[in-house]
Coordinates of C-alpha atoms in Angstrom, one line a residue:
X3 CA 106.7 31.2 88.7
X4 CA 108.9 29.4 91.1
X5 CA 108.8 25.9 89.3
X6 CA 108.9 24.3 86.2
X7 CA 105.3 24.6 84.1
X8 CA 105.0 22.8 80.9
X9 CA 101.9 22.5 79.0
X10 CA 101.9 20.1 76.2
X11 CA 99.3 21.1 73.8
X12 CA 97.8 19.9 69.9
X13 CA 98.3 23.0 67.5
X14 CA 97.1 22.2 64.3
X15 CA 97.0 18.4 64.4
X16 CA 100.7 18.3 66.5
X17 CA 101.7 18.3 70.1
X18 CA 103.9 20.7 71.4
X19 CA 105.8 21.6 74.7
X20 CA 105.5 25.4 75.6
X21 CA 107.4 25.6 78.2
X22 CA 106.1 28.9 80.9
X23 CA 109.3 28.6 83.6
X24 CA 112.2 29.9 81.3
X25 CA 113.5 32.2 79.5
X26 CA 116.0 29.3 77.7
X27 CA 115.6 28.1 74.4
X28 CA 116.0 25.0 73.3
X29 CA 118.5 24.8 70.1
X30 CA 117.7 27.3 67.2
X31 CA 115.2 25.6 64.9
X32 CA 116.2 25.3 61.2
X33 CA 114.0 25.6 58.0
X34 CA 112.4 28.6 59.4
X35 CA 109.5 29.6 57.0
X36 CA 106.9 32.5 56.6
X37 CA 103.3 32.8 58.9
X38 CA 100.4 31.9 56.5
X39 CA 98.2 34.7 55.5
X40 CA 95.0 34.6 56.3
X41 CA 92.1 35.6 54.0
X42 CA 90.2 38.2 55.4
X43 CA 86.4 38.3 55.5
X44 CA 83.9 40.1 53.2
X45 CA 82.6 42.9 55.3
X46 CA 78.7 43.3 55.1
X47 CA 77.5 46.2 52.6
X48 CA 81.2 46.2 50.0
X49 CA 80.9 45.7 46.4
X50 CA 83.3 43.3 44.8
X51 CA 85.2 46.2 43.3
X52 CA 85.5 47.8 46.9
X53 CA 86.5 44.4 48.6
X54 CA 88.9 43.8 45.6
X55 CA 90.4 47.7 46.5
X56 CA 90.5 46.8 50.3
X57 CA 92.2 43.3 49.5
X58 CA 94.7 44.9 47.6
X59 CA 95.9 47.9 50.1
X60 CA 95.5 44.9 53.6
X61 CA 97.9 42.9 51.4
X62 CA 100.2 46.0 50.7
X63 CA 100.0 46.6 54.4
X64 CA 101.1 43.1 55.3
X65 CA 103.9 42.7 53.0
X66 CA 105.1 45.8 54.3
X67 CA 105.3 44.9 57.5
X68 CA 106.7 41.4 56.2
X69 CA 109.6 43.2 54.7
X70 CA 110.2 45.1 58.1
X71 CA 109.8 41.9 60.5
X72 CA 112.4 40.1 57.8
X73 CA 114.9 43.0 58.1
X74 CA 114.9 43.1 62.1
X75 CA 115.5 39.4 62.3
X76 CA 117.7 39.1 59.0
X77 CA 120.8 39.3 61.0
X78 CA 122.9 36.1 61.4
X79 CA 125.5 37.9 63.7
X80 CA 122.6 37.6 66.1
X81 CA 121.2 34.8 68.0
X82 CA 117.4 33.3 68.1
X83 CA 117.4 33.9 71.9
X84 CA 118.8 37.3 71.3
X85 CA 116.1 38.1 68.5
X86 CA 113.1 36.7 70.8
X87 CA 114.3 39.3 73.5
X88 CA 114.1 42.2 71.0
X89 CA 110.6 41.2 69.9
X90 CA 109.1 40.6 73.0
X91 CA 110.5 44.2 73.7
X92 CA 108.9 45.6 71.0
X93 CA 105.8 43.9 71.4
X94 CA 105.4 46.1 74.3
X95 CA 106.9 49.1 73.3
X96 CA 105.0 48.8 69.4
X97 CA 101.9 45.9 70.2
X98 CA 100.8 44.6 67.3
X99 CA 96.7 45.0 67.9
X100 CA 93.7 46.0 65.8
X101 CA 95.4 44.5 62.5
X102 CA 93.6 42.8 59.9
X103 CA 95.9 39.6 61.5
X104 CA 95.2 39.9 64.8
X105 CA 93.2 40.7 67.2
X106 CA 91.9 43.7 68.7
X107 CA 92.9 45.1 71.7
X108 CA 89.6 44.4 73.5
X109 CA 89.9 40.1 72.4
X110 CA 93.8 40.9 73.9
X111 CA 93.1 42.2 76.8
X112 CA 89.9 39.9 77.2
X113 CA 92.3 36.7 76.5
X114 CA 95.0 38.1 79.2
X115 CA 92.4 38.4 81.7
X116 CA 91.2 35.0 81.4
X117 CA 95.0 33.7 81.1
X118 CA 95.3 35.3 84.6
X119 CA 92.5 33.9 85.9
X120 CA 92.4 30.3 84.9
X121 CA 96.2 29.6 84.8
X122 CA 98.0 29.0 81.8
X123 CA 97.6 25.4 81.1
X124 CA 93.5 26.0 81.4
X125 CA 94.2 28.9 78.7
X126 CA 96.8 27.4 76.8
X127 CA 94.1 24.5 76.5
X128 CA 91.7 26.3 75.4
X129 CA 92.6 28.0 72.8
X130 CA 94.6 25.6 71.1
X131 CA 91.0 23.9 70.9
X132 CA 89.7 26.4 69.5
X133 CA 92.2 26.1 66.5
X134 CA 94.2 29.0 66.8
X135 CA 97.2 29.7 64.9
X136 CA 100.0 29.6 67.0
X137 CA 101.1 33.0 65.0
X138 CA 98.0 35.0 65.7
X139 CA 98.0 33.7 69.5
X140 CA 101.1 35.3 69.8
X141 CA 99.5 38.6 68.9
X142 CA 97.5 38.7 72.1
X143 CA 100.8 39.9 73.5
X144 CA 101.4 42.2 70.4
X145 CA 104.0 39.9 68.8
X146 CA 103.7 40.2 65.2
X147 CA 102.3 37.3 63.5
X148 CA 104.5 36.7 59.9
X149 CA 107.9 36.2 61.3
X150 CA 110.5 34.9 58.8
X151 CA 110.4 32.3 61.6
X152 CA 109.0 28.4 62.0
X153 CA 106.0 27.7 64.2
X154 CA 109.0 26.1 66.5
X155 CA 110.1 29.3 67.3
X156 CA 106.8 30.9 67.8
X157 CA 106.1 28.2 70.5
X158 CA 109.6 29.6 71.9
X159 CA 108.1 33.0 71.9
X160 CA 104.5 32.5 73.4
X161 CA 106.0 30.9 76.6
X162 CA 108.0 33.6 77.2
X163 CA 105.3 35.9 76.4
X164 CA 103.5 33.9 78.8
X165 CA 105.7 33.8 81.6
X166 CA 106.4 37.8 81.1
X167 CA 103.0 38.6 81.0
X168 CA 102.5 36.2 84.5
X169 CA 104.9 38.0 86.0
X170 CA 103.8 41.2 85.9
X171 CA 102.4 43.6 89.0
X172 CA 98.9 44.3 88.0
X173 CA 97.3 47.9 89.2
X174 CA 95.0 48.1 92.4
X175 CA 91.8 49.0 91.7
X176 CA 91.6 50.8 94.6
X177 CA 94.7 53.8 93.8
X178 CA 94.3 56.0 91.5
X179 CA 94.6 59.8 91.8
X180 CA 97.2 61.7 93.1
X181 CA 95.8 62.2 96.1
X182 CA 95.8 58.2 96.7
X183 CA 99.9 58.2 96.1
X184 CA 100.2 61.0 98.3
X185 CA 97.7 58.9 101.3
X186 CA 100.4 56.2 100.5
X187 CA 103.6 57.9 101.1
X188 CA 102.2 59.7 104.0
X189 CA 100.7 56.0 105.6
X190 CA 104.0 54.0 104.7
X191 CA 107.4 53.4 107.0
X192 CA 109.5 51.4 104.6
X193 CA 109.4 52.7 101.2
X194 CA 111.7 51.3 98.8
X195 CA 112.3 53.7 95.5
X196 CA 113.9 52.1 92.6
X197 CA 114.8 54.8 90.1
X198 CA 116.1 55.3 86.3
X199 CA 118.2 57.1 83.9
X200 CA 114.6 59.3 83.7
X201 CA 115.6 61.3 86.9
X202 CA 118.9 62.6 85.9
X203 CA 118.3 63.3 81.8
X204 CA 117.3 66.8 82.7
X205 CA 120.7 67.9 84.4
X206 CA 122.2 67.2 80.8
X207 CA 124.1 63.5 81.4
X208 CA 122.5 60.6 79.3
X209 CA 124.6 57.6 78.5
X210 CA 122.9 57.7 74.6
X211 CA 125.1 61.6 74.3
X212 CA 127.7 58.6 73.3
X213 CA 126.2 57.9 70.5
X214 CA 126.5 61.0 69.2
X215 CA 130.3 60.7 69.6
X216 CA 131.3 57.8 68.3
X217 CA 134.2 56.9 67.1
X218 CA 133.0 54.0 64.4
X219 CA 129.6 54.9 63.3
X220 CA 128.6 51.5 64.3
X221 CA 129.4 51.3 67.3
X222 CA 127.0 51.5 70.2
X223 CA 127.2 51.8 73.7
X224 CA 126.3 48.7 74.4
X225 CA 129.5 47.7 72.6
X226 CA 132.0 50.4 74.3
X227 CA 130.8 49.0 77.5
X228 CA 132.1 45.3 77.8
X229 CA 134.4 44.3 79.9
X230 CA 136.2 42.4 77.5
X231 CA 136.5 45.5 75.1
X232 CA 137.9 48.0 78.3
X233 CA 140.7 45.2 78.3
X234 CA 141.5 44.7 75.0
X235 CA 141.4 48.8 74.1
X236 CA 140.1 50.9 77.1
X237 CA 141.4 54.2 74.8
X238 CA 137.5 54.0 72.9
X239 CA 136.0 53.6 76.4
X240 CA 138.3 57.1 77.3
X241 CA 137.8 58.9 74.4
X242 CA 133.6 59.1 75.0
X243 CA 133.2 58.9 78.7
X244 CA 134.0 62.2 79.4
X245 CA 130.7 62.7 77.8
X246 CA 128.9 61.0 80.3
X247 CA 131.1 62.1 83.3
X248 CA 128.4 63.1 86.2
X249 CA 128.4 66.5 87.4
X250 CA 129.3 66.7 91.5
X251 CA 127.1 69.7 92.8
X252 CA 124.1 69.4 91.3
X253 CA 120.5 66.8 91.5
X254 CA 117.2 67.4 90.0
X255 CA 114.1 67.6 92.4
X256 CA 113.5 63.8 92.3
X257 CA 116.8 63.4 94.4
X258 CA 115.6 66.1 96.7
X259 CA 112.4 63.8 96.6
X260 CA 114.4 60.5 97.2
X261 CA 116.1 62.7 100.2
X262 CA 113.2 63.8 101.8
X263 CA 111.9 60.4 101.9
X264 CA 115.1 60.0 104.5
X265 CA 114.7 62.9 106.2
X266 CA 111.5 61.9 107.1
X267 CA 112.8 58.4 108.6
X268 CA 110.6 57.0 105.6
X269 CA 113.5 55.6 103.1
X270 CA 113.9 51.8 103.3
X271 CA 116.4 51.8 100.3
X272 CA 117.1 53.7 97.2
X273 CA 118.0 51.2 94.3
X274 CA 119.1 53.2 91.4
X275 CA 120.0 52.3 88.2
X276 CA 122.3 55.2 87.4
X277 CA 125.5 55.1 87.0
X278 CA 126.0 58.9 87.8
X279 CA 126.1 58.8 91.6
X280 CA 124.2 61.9 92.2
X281 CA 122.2 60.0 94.6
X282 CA 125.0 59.7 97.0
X283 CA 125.9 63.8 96.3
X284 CA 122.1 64.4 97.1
X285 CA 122.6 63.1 100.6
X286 CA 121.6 59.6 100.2
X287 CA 123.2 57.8 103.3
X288 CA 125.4 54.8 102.0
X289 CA 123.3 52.5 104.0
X290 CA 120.2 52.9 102.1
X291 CA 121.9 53.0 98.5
X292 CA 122.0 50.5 96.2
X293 CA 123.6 51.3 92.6
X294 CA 123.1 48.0 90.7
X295 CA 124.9 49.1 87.7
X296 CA 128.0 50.4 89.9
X297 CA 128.8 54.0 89.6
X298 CA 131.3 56.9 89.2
X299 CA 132.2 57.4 92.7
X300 CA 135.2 55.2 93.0
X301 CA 137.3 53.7 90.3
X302 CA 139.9 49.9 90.6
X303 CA 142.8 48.9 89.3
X304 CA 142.5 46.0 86.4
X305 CA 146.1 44.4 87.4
X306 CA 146.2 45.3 91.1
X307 CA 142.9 46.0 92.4
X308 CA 144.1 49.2 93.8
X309 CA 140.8 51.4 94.6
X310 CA 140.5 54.8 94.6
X311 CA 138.2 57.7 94.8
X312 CA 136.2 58.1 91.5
X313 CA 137.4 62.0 91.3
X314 CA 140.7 60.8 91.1
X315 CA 140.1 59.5 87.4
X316 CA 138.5 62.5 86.5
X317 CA 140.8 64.6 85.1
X318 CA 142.5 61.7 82.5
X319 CA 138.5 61.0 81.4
X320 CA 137.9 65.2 81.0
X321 CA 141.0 64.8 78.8
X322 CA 140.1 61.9 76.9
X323 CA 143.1 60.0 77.5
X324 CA 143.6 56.4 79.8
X325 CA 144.0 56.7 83.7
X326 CA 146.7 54.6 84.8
X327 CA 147.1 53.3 87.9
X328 CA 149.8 55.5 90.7
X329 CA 150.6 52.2 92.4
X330 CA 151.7 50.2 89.8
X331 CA 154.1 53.4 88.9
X332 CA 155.0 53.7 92.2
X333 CA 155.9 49.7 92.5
X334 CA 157.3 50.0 88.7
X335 CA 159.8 52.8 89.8
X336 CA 161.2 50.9 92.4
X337 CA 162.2 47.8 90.4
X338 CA 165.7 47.6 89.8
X339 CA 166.0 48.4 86.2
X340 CA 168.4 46.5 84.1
X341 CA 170.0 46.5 80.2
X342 CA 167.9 45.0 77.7
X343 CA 169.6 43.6 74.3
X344 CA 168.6 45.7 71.7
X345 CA 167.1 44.4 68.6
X346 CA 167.1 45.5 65.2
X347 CA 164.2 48.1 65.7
X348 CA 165.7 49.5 68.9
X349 CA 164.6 53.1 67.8
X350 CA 160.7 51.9 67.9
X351 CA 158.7 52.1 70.1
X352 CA 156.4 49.2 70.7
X353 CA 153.2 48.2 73.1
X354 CA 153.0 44.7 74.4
X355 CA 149.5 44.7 75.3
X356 CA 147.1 46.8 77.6
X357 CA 148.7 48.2 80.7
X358 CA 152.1 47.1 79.8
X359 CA 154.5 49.5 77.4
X360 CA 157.9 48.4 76.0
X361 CA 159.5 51.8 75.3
X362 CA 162.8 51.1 74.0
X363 CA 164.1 55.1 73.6
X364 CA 167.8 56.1 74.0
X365 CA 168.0 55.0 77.1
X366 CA 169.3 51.3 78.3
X367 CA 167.0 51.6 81.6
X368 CA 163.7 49.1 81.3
X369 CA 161.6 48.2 84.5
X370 CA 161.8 44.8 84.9
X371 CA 158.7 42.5 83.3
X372 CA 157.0 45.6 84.9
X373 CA 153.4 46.0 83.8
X374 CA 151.2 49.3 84.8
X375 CA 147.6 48.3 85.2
X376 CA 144.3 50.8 84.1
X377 CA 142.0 52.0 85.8
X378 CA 138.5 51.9 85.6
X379 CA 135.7 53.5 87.2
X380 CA 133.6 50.8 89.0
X381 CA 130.6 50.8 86.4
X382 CA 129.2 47.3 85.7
X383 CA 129.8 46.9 82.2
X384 CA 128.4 44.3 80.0
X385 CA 130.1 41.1 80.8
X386 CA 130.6 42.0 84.4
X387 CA 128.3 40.5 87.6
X388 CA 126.1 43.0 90.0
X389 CA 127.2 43.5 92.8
X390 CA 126.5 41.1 95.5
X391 CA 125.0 44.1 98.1
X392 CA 122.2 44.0 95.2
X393 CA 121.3 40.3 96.1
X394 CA 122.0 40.1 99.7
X395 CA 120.0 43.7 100.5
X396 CA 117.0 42.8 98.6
X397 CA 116.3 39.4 99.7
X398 CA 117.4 39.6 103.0
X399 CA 116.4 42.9 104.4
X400 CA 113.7 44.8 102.0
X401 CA 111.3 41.6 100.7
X402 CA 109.9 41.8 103.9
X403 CA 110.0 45.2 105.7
X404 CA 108.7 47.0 102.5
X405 CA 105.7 48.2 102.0
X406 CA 105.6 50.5 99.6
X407 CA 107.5 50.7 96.4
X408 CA 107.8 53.7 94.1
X409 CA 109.4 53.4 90.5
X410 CA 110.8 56.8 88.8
X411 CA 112.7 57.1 85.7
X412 CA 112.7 53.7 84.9
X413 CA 110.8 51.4 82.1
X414 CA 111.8 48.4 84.3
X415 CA 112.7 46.4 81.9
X416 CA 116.3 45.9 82.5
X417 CA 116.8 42.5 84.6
X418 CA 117.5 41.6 87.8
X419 CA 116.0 44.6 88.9
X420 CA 112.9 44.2 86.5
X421 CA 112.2 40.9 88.3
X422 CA 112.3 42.8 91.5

């Protein structure tokens, strides 16, 4: 949605703003409180003793699941925003449907179909009409409905489920065998292929190997890869890359796929998300490669910008110890060195922070303020911007020559490309 759509709407005797355009919250609400629980219904043909029985185990089931919502969004290290992300993930991944508190997948899917067909304010309208709960709405995008959160942040959480579920391709009617894909790649001239971590797992390199080596057993990769974490100690980042180095000579068949697509003058651009670079080793001219995370291949300076060839790290990350950067040696070397007052620890040996070393051994020689930068392979790490040839290829060259798009490897859900 390219503008700003707010619906105000009456929930339960208030109006509210659920606002459809963006993924920004307003400030965290406080006083957050339990989802009511709703009685459920006498079904047709139980005793009392039965009902009482089933009564007992649907109320077991929901203060189970209670218990678990509470835990995954118990964590005050992490924000509301941050927490609304997760569970609109797992309302995908894990949709809660056919509960006792919800509704079925058939009044879901029903209720999407009519969102998509009248708009959202026309839906949005209607059901909060129809009285509703604002929790149990929710659940027609599998979001559980007894957060430990207020109905506030459950009006946070059904625009976004709104505007996610908007935004989504839906599936012609018209494809659907094998034979229809292979009509499509045979018919189409600019294909674009936007690929995932799914295409190299089987040659043995997965990012989540790292997890297996960690160095704090709660640390995740997510953590060893921000950019403010390679500066502060890049020795963590050192010690498990070589666990996730890519292998040079070798691709699975979906690169030989990808290839073929440009051998056959059918390959608009490949936009991978792996940071491996076995696209390019597969033959993938550099023209029609996009790697929106960065990649392996080449590897920059953090104090000089000095850029080299990514091979040329590979030996210090095989060995699990920092690459440092040859110019600023070179350009350290050539300072004029001069004496340096000793101090009363003059035997230590002392680091002033990352990329620069004090060592003050037996002899008087010291480069002069002289700092030797690291280097690090040009991965996007958390923290850090695509690069711009993502933007500028994709809205200025592919949005209009595609016309065909095939996804491989890849859940999509990773933004920007997921908003491709």
């Amino acid at each position: 949605m390219s503008h700003a759509v707010q619906s105000a709407v009456k929930f339960q005797g208030r109006t509210q703003i659920v606002d459809l355009a963006s993924d920004a919250s307003d400030d965290d609400q406080e006083g957050a409180t339990h989802a009511k629980r709703p009685n459920a219904p006498l079904a047709a043909g139980t005793n009392h003793h039965e009902h009482t029985h089933q009564q007992q185990q649907q109320q077991q089931r929901q203060d189970d699941q209670i218990a678990a919502a509470s835990d995954d969004w118990d964590d005050s290290s992490t924000d509301l925003e941050s927490m609304m992300g997760d569970e609109l993930d797992l309302s995908e991944d894990q949709p809660y449907m056919n509960q006792p508190f919800g509704f079925t997948s058939a009044e879901a899917a029903a209720h999407r179909a009519r969102l998509r067909r009248v708009g959202a304010d026309r839906w949005i309208f209607e059901t909060a009409t129809a009285g509703i709960p604002i929790p149990k709405l929710c659940t027609v995008f599998g979001i559980r409905p007894f957060l430990p959160i207020s109905d506030d942040d459950y009006y946070q959480l059904l625009g976004k489920a709104i505007r996610r579920e908007l935004l989504k391709r839906q599936k012609l009617p018209q494809y659907n065998t094998i034979q229809d894909a292979a009509r499509l790649l045979k018919t189409s001239k600019n294909i674009i292929v936007v690929c995932g971590a799914g295409i190299s797992t089987s040659l043995g390199k997965d990012c989540s190997a790292m997890k297996h080596h960690s160095i704090d057993a709660n640390c995740q990769p997510e953590e060893v890869f921000t950019i403010e974490n390679f500066d502060m100690d890049p020795t963590t980042f050192y010690t498990l890359a070589g666990e996730i180095l890519p292998g040079i000579q070798e691709w699975s068949p979906t690169h030989g796929f990808i290839r073929l697509l440009q051998d056959k003058g059918k390959l608009l651009t490949n936009y991978t998300q792996n940071i491996d670079n076995i696209e390019s080793h597969a033959g993938i001219f550099p023209d029609k490669l996009i790697q929106c995370h960065g990649s392996w291949a080449t590897a920059t300076c953090r104090k000089c910008g000095y850029h080299v060839p990514g091979e040329k790290i590979f030996p210090d990350v095989e060995a699990r110890k920092v690459s440092y950067c040859t110019r600023c040696t070179e350009n350290a070397s050539i300072v004029k060195p001069r004496k340096r007052k000793r101090g009363s620890n003059s035997n230590s040996r002392t680091r002033r922070k990352q990329g620069a070393f004090d060592d003050d051994d037996s002899s008087d020689d010291m480069y002069d303020e002289s700092e030797i930068g690291v280097m690090k392979p040009d991965i996007t790490f958390f923290g850090e911007a695509l690069p711009d040839k993502f933007f500028t290829r994709f809205n200025e060259i592919d949005l209009e020559l595609a016309d065909l798009v095939v996804v491989i490897g890849t859940s999509m859900k990773v933004k920007p490309v997921s908003e491709m």
